[in-house]
């Protein structure tokens, strides 16, 4: 079994996809680092101080003004209200949520990439694991070996898990290393608040507690890994079902992008919460953002995602072991 | 590709898989099985000492201070700051805490916030407008111009203005406060005469209140909008436009004397 996994990893590494992905991450991280730097400079220029309290207070006032203006949608209003209460909570407890530093940047980066960017990268690896063998014809050679079919598929699946964690790891390492050049490498022990829960328009702070940033990051990257794994598993299933890699990528791409669009407009379509793609923003629950649909919680989203992944896994193994290969 | 590299990658992958799994376990333990205990209050940082570097300006109040109607978004406060920047080379810190549609009771609540008080404490100049929404109530006042009703509102406003000035003075007893008085946006409407009279008496009451406090200056704007009021109003016929704000800004800026760093 270990040899089979090793063999699959060899194939993935040979295709050099992992390095291309690392390069994409590096470019994007540098881009965002620069954007973040510019943003900090603009705020400093506008307010004339680097005091974060003043900046946060100004943000709160700006949000209040946006709430008062006409013509913003109800959902957006609710979102702003919750963020407002959260910012006020941070201010009242004298905690700077955005203290500059590479760990803070990592946090921001993973929160923004968990929904689309990271799944896309995982998809690139997972999409052709099986389908490329089918379209290239090498699947026949693979299946003539005296190894059970499920073992072959299992080795591919494990290889997918391993490369997914490699991708998450490269996002972590690169965002830390590159942004640290500009923002400094400190800030692992910065206290952060978590445990906000949202009830309607109110922010419930009963279970709010402080955790150091390293733990916060570990949580967020753990969730990012979980999300990547689910997306990877779904792609893996499609890869088993469809012979063309391009079609697999197309379907997954459509699903992921529709998820990003849907989350901003599904609040009135309640059963949409059972779709996997609106549940991808797991980190929002940690930081206390309003979920796209009322009643969604971390445990709910994780259950939905796990169910989708489990079903996908069962389907892929069933189809792969029963299918005629010719 | 050498075997070593692949072995290395595979071991990195395995190690990180373990790491992320640990992360997931921590998530479950931290998010689902957290026992609510009261949050430990972090020690207040010691940066609350007044940092005396340069000029600090804080703006308070309603949409006028926010700059609603000025397409450049500056409002009169922006023009005051621009003017001061030209006149002095001191470092300038500027925060605008105004909220659109704010009335005096809401401003009182805002002034009680810890962070707002900290910023007021550091301020050298405070610019504020308040009362416009108390009086006009989004145009509602135009329908009910009855003397008794207006007097009642005025009395309430005067009390609240006292509270506001007292709050500011207890936090910061030496900053100069510029209270920008009201103008009449309905000057050229049919009942312009009546509304003008109301605005005048309202302004008079406010300037009486301001006179009770040290260095709180009531800046009139009524005259600026008296002729050709529509040239200086935004399309909503209520807020000033860019030109209107510029005029208010010029007037306020001319009142500010700089003690140091003058060019």
XYZ file of C-alpha atoms in Angstrom:
589
model
C 0.000 0.000 0.000
C 2.753 2.399 0.967
C 4.489 1.642 -2.288
C 1.326 2.357 -4.213
C 0.938 5.739 -2.483
C 4.579 6.457 -3.129
C 4.029 5.634 -6.770
C 1.087 8.038 -6.967
C 3.050 10.796 -5.264
C 5.807 10.211 -7.788
C 3.341 10.845 -10.583
C 2.087 14.054 -8.987
C 5.563 15.397 -8.345
C 6.698 14.455 -11.851
C 3.929 16.552 -13.319
C 5.452 19.535 -11.469
C 1.980 20.781 -10.554
C 2.903 21.242 -6.904
C 5.665 23.643 -7.824
C 3.455 25.580 -10.187
C 0.917 25.916 -7.395
C 3.593 27.105 -4.987
C 4.673 29.684 -7.561
C 1.084 30.919 -7.997
C 0.730 31.264 -4.225
C 4.022 33.158 -4.007
C 2.966 35.646 -6.681
C -0.447 36.222 -5.128
C 0.943 36.625 -1.627
C 3.399 39.269 -2.816
C 0.557 41.044 -4.564
C -1.611 41.071 -1.450
C 1.266 42.093 0.774
C 1.784 45.135 -1.408
C -1.947 45.909 -1.449
C -2.114 45.624 2.340
C 0.888 47.908 2.728
C -0.719 50.516 0.489
C -3.948 50.299 2.452
C -2.185 50.873 5.758
C -0.398 53.870 4.269
C -3.627 55.392 2.977
C -5.346 55.072 6.337
C -2.345 56.584 8.083
C -2.400 59.479 5.668
C -6.116 60.089 6.010
C -6.291 60.047 9.793
C -2.746 61.185 10.486
C -2.001 58.655 13.191
C -0.867 55.081 13.578
C -2.871 54.580 16.742
C -5.059 51.565 16.048
C -7.742 52.708 18.479
C -8.316 55.876 16.538
C -8.361 53.906 13.296
C -10.797 51.334 14.621
C -13.050 54.058 16.026
C -13.015 55.743 12.625
C -13.955 52.440 10.994
C -16.844 52.062 13.406
C -18.088 55.549 12.593
C -17.740 54.890 8.875
C -19.777 51.705 9.233
C -22.439 53.560 11.202
C -22.684 56.082 8.420
C -23.071 53.379 5.822
C -25.844 51.860 7.905
C -27.656 55.170 7.885
C -27.536 55.650 4.158
C -30.504 54.555 2.127
C -30.397 51.954 -0.588
C -28.283 49.263 1.033
C -29.770 45.796 1.093
C -31.119 44.222 4.263
C -28.539 41.426 4.225
C -25.689 43.840 3.890
C -27.157 45.947 6.655
C -27.292 42.947 8.939
C -23.733 42.022 8.097
C -22.554 45.559 8.831
C -24.449 45.660 12.114
C -22.812 42.483 13.334
C -19.377 43.660 12.303
C -20.044 46.940 14.045
C -20.845 45.226 17.326
C -17.767 43.084 16.979
C -15.475 46.018 16.327
C -16.967 47.810 19.313
C -16.308 44.712 21.413
C -12.669 44.656 20.357
C -12.381 48.344 21.122
C -14.024 48.028 24.521
C -11.673 45.207 25.449
C -8.647 47.074 24.193
C -7.572 44.410 21.714
C -6.192 45.273 18.327
C -7.490 42.664 15.868
C -5.298 43.906 13.055
C -1.928 44.453 14.731
C 0.479 44.322 11.794
C 2.713 41.286 11.489
C 3.171 38.246 9.312
C 0.830 36.040 11.404
C -1.948 38.630 11.057
C -1.380 38.654 7.330
C -1.519 34.846 7.252
C -4.829 34.994 9.047
C -6.238 37.536 6.624
C -4.940 35.587 3.636
C -6.384 32.242 4.674
C -9.725 33.827 5.589
C -9.977 35.277 2.116
C -8.727 32.263 0.199
C -10.621 29.474 1.932
C -13.687 29.889 -0.228
C -12.310 30.041 -3.731
C -8.559 30.285 -4.108
C -7.567 27.286 -2.036
C -10.257 24.991 -3.489
C -9.125 26.005 -6.977
C -5.560 24.979 -6.243
C -6.690 21.662 -4.808
C -8.841 21.108 -7.851
C -5.848 21.454 -10.153
C -4.234 18.449 -8.452
C -7.292 16.322 -7.874
C -9.006 16.776 -11.228
C -6.784 14.519 -13.292
C -5.817 11.883 -10.743
C -8.040 9.255 -12.296
C -9.385 10.856 -15.451
C -5.947 11.407 -16.986
C -5.243 7.700 -16.630
C -8.536 6.955 -18.260
C -8.053 9.337 -21.156
C -4.381 8.416 -21.578
C -5.134 4.714 -21.499
C -2.619 4.008 -18.734
C -5.470 2.848 -16.505
C -5.376 -0.517 -18.252
C -1.733 -1.031 -17.341
C -2.500 -0.058 -13.785
C -5.417 -2.438 -13.462
C -3.623 -5.436 -14.925
C -1.380 -5.534 -11.855
C -2.283 -8.109 -9.229
C -3.593 -5.449 -6.856
C -7.194 -4.995 -5.864
C -8.960 -2.088 -7.521
C -10.021 -0.425 -4.322
C -6.406 -0.411 -3.214
C -5.387 1.419 -6.345
C -8.089 4.009 -5.857
C -7.245 4.264 -2.163
C -3.626 4.988 -2.958
C -4.732 7.740 -5.303
C -7.016 9.157 -2.655
C -4.281 9.189 -0.037
C -1.979 10.887 -2.519
C -4.687 13.511 -2.971
C -4.878 14.063 0.790
C -1.121 14.401 1.021
C -0.875 16.899 -1.794
C -3.781 18.882 -0.362
C -1.954 19.290 2.894
C 1.139 20.245 0.929
C -0.851 23.024 -0.759
C -2.213 24.328 2.543
C 1.292 24.139 3.941
C 2.752 26.128 1.066
C 0.070 28.781 1.525
C 1.007 28.995 5.226
C 4.769 29.087 4.725
C 4.793 31.444 1.760
C 2.339 33.930 3.241
C 4.385 33.990 6.429
C 7.766 34.288 4.749
C 6.856 36.873 2.133
C 4.642 39.188 4.184
C 7.133 39.049 7.050
C 9.660 40.936 4.956
C 7.353 43.947 5.098
C 5.359 43.527 8.307
C 7.886 41.721 10.520
C 7.735 38.163 11.740
C 6.333 38.748 15.227
C 2.819 38.596 16.601
C 2.278 34.912 17.358
C 1.003 35.628 20.838
C -1.380 38.427 19.954
C -4.644 37.727 21.797
C -7.697 37.341 19.586
C -11.348 36.890 20.351
C -13.342 33.931 19.154
C -16.593 32.211 20.026
C -18.949 34.906 18.755
C -22.304 33.504 17.807
C -24.894 35.297 15.762
C -28.559 35.348 16.660
C -30.583 37.240 14.131
C -29.127 40.699 14.067
C -27.414 40.464 17.400
C -23.945 39.326 18.219
C -23.921 36.945 21.151
C -20.759 37.376 23.158
C -21.542 34.894 25.919
C -18.978 32.332 24.807
C -16.378 34.800 23.604
C -12.888 34.025 24.804
C -9.335 34.990 24.059
C -6.910 32.697 22.317
C -3.368 33.458 21.164
C -2.910 34.044 17.477
C -0.871 30.864 16.874
C -3.772 28.789 18.123
C -6.202 30.859 16.085
C -4.088 30.235 13.000
C -3.871 26.532 13.689
C -7.661 26.438 13.916
C -8.119 28.376 10.705
C -5.601 26.310 8.780
C -7.164 23.153 10.149
C -10.503 24.317 8.784
C -8.910 25.340 5.497
C -7.482 21.844 5.235
C -10.884 20.364 5.964
C -12.514 22.480 3.259
C -9.767 21.615 0.762
C -10.190 17.968 1.558
C -13.923 18.108 0.895
C -13.439 19.935 -2.382
C -10.655 17.511 -3.250
C -12.889 14.532 -2.575
C -15.679 15.930 -4.744
C -13.236 16.597 -7.565
C -11.860 13.107 -7.088
C -15.318 11.651 -7.553
C -15.845 13.608 -10.756
C -12.441 12.481 -11.896
C -13.555 8.879 -11.483
C -16.880 9.456 -13.214
C -15.694 11.536 -16.166
C -12.884 10.647 -18.513
C -12.058 14.194 -19.572
C -9.954 16.262 -17.153
C -11.176 19.480 -18.736
C -14.793 18.544 -18.032
C -13.970 17.734 -14.395
C -12.308 21.108 -13.972
C -15.170 22.883 -15.696
C -17.805 21.362 -13.446
C -15.887 22.033 -10.251
C -15.060 25.550 -11.337
C -18.713 26.260 -12.041
C -19.727 24.852 -8.653
C -17.119 26.830 -6.733
C -17.792 30.114 -8.460
C -21.532 29.694 -8.128
C -20.923 29.138 -4.416
C -19.095 32.449 -4.111
C -21.929 34.223 -5.901
C -24.710 32.346 -4.133
C -23.438 33.121 -0.634
C -24.086 36.784 -1.272
C -27.666 36.320 -2.418
C -29.200 33.167 -0.918
C -30.357 34.550 2.388
C -33.994 34.097 1.421
C -33.580 30.657 -0.129
C -33.160 28.640 2.996
C -32.648 25.134 1.667
C -29.583 26.383 -0.199
C -27.700 25.861 3.025
C -27.450 22.154 2.180
C -25.344 22.903 -0.876
C -21.667 22.334 -0.204
C -20.485 25.477 -1.953
C -22.201 27.968 0.349
C -20.658 26.257 3.370
C -17.033 26.722 2.429
C -16.342 29.859 4.485
C -15.732 28.010 7.742
C -13.319 30.626 9.058
C -16.139 33.184 9.217
C -17.574 31.278 12.155
C -14.309 31.579 14.036
C -14.008 35.311 13.477
C -17.722 35.897 14.057
C -19.007 37.045 10.678
C -22.651 36.683 9.742
C -23.329 33.420 7.863
C -24.945 33.660 4.410
C -28.153 32.022 5.652
C -29.707 32.297 9.098
C -29.203 29.317 11.339
C -25.950 28.154 9.806
C -23.319 27.297 12.404
C -19.846 25.821 12.338
C -21.060 22.360 13.288
C -23.829 22.521 10.713
C -21.467 23.525 7.902
C -18.919 20.906 8.866
C -21.602 18.222 8.920
C -22.899 19.257 5.514
C -19.414 19.246 4.040
C -18.552 15.919 5.637
C -21.742 14.353 4.292
C -21.025 15.552 0.771
C -17.477 14.206 0.986
C -18.587 10.867 2.373
C -21.185 10.372 -0.353
C -18.639 11.349 -2.997
C -16.155 8.871 -1.583
C -18.669 6.029 -1.572
C -19.756 6.815 -5.143
C -16.176 6.930 -6.431
C -15.215 3.620 -4.850
C -18.391 1.927 -5.984
C -18.095 3.130 -9.573
C -14.389 2.466 -9.826
C -14.590 -1.106 -8.606
C -17.633 -2.033 -10.681
C -16.820 -0.280 -13.905
C -15.783 -2.113 -17.069
C -12.519 -0.812 -18.388
C -11.874 -1.428 -22.043
C 14.065 13.683 -10.220
C 15.982 12.037 -7.439
C 14.350 9.697 -5.029
C 15.449 11.858 -2.104
C 13.371 14.856 -3.160
C 10.263 12.787 -3.509
C 10.801 11.137 -0.157
C 11.261 14.587 1.343
C 8.062 15.911 -0.193
C 6.119 12.887 0.937
C 7.378 13.281 4.483
C 6.543 17.021 4.483
C 3.075 16.118 3.274
C 2.623 13.522 5.986
C 3.863 15.855 8.709
C 1.621 18.729 7.620
C -1.361 16.413 7.326
C -0.822 15.578 10.966
C -0.435 19.254 11.843
C -3.685 20.233 10.160
C -5.466 17.342 11.798
C -4.270 18.662 15.145
C -5.665 22.035 14.067
C -9.027 20.454 13.382
C -9.045 18.712 16.734
C -8.240 22.009 18.468
C -11.082 23.623 16.517
C -13.566 21.072 17.722
C -12.332 21.266 21.295
C -12.193 25.074 21.300
C -15.378 25.879 19.435
C -17.765 23.169 20.554
C -16.614 22.289 24.038
C -15.665 25.682 25.309
C -17.015 26.298 28.770
C -18.111 29.837 29.088
C -16.146 31.578 31.749
C -15.870 35.297 32.024
C -13.354 36.743 29.631
C -10.138 37.831 31.223
C -9.861 41.561 30.857
C -6.531 42.392 29.304
C -4.535 45.003 31.110
C -5.200 48.437 29.690
C -2.214 49.564 27.745
C -0.385 52.567 28.964
C -0.602 54.540 25.743
C -3.441 56.604 27.152
C -1.081 59.423 27.979
C -1.664 62.432 25.816
C 0.776 62.264 22.935
C 1.638 65.835 22.384
C 2.818 65.708 18.826
C 1.143 68.158 16.568
C -2.380 69.307 16.170
C -5.265 66.978 16.859
C -8.671 67.746 15.378
C -11.829 65.828 16.242
C -15.107 66.398 14.423
C -18.435 65.452 15.988
C -22.047 65.653 14.990
C -24.355 64.897 12.075
C -24.392 64.751 8.300
C -23.101 68.309 7.952
C -19.865 67.379 9.667
C -19.805 64.126 7.736
C -19.944 66.100 4.506
C -23.146 64.742 2.963
C -23.795 66.545 -0.310
C -20.191 67.342 -1.102
C -19.219 65.171 -4.050
C -15.586 65.280 -2.964
C -16.668 63.881 0.400
C -14.669 66.470 2.318
C -17.395 68.533 3.918
C -16.535 71.751 5.711
C -14.195 69.804 8.002
C -12.112 68.764 5.012
C -11.761 72.358 3.882
C -10.789 73.490 7.376
C -8.105 70.796 7.518
C -6.877 71.731 4.025
C -6.619 75.347 5.066
C -4.729 74.500 8.248
C -2.328 72.289 6.326
C -1.473 75.265 4.170
C -0.887 77.482 7.157
C 1.135 75.245 9.406
C 3.787 72.591 9.108
C 2.766 70.877 12.325
C 1.863 67.220 12.133
C -1.911 66.929 11.994
C -4.178 64.177 13.268
C -7.793 64.237 12.196
C -10.726 62.027 13.100
C -14.284 62.486 11.969
C -16.705 60.892 14.395
C -19.845 62.376 12.879
C -22.729 60.073 12.033
C -25.363 60.928 9.453
C -28.781 61.700 10.876
C -27.495 61.980 14.399
C -29.592 63.949 16.893
C -28.449 65.376 20.195
C -29.477 62.398 22.431
C -27.459 60.073 20.200
C -24.473 62.383 20.350
C -24.685 62.320 24.141
C -24.529 58.521 24.048
C -21.592 58.659 21.699
C -19.733 61.044 23.974
C -20.007 58.535 26.800
C -17.994 55.903 24.901
C -14.548 55.235 26.296
C -12.642 55.501 23.043
C -14.479 58.649 21.939
C -13.565 60.243 25.250
C -9.927 59.246 24.839
C -9.799 60.945 21.473
C -11.553 64.035 22.760
C -9.023 64.225 25.572
C -6.210 64.438 23.047
C -7.968 66.959 20.828
C -6.786 70.530 20.394
C -9.672 71.589 18.192
C -13.192 70.167 18.225
C -15.541 70.920 15.346
C -19.192 70.070 15.698
C -22.668 70.447 14.254
C -25.749 69.187 16.005
C -29.383 70.174 16.164
C -30.276 70.226 12.486
C -32.027 66.877 12.750
C -33.595 67.815 16.078
C -35.179 70.852 14.467
C -36.084 69.770 10.948
C -36.724 66.068 11.712
C -36.203 65.214 8.049
C -38.521 67.957 6.776
C -41.328 67.014 9.131
C -41.033 70.345 10.901
C -42.178 72.136 7.751
C -45.632 70.710 8.135
C -46.007 71.577 11.764
C -44.771 75.095 12.334
C -46.875 75.628 15.411
C -45.149 77.858 17.873
C -45.796 75.663 20.908
C -44.360 72.544 19.276
C -41.193 74.317 18.162
C -40.702 75.886 21.595
C -41.017 72.480 23.200
C -38.383 71.006 20.876
C -36.120 73.980 21.458
C -36.279 73.622 25.215
C -35.366 69.955 24.961
C -32.497 70.749 22.600
C -31.081 73.460 24.871
C -30.933 71.028 27.788
C -29.213 68.418 25.651
C -26.744 70.918 24.263
C -25.813 71.810 27.836
C -25.184 68.137 28.544
C -23.061 67.822 25.406
C -20.896 70.825 26.232
C -20.545 69.708 29.845
C -19.438 66.251 28.701
C -16.873 67.734 26.352
C -15.586 70.088 29.012
C -15.234 67.395 31.673
C -13.126 65.286 29.312
C -11.093 68.120 27.869
C -11.160 71.547 29.401
C -8.848 73.437 27.097
C -9.614 72.440 23.496
C -11.339 75.092 21.429
C -14.803 73.945 20.406
C -16.371 75.369 17.277
C -20.090 74.797 17.294
C -21.395 75.445 13.784
C -24.872 76.888 13.969
C -27.750 76.187 11.602
C -28.689 77.798 8.301
C -32.129 77.739 6.770
C -32.282 75.453 3.736
C -35.939 76.334 3.202
C -35.229 80.022 2.841
C -36.795 80.500 -0.577
C -39.838 78.315 -0.052
C -43.279 79.857 0.436
C -43.027 79.888 4.200
C -39.385 81.032 4.187
C -40.146 83.864 6.548
C -41.527 81.615 9.260
C -38.795 78.987 8.953
C -36.125 81.665 8.998
C -37.523 83.070 12.203
C -37.472 79.625 13.781
C -33.862 78.974 12.712
C -32.816 82.386 14.058
C -34.367 81.791 17.462
C -32.904 78.290 17.546
C -29.439 79.654 16.767
C -29.839 82.351 19.361
C -30.652 79.757 22.012
C -27.629 77.695 20.995
C -25.268 80.665 21.128
C -26.601 81.497 24.613
C -25.707 77.981 25.707
C -22.252 78.197 24.120
C -21.601 81.469 25.925
C -21.816 79.671 29.262
C -18.685 77.671 28.569
C -15.050 78.567 28.215
C -13.809 78.728 24.594
C -16.871 77.212 22.985
C -17.542 79.344 19.961
C -20.833 79.410 18.130
C -20.105 79.998 14.435
C -22.997 81.467 12.447
C -23.727 80.127 8.972
C -27.201 81.561 8.606
C -26.004 84.605 6.647
C -23.907 82.498 4.256
C -27.017 80.877 2.866
C -29.359 83.818 3.037
C -28.998 84.999 -0.555
C -29.288 82.516 -3.424
C -29.680 79.604 -1.042
C -30.162 77.163 -3.914
C -26.724 77.884 -5.351
C -25.206 76.460 -2.228
C -27.476 73.494 -1.661
C -27.069 69.947 -2.831
C -29.827 68.367 -4.972
C -31.648 67.179 -1.852
C -32.311 70.886 -1.059
C -31.223 70.298 2.504
C -27.488 69.679 2.715
C -24.950 72.164 1.367
C -23.114 71.347 -1.849
C -19.393 71.681 -2.412
C -19.579 75.462 -2.641
C -21.708 75.686 0.486
C -19.264 73.576 2.464
C -16.366 75.628 1.162
C -17.958 78.770 2.535
C -18.555 77.208 5.958
C -15.025 75.814 5.914
C -13.503 79.196 5.094
C -15.386 80.856 7.906
C -14.385 78.275 10.506
C -10.763 78.205 9.322
C -10.508 81.976 9.626
C -11.430 81.689 13.304
C -8.719 79.178 14.161
C -5.544 80.775 15.464
C -2.421 78.709 15.462
C -0.035 79.159 18.323
C 2.973 77.358 16.897
C 4.396 76.060 13.661
C 2.936 78.930 11.676
C 4.360 79.241 8.211
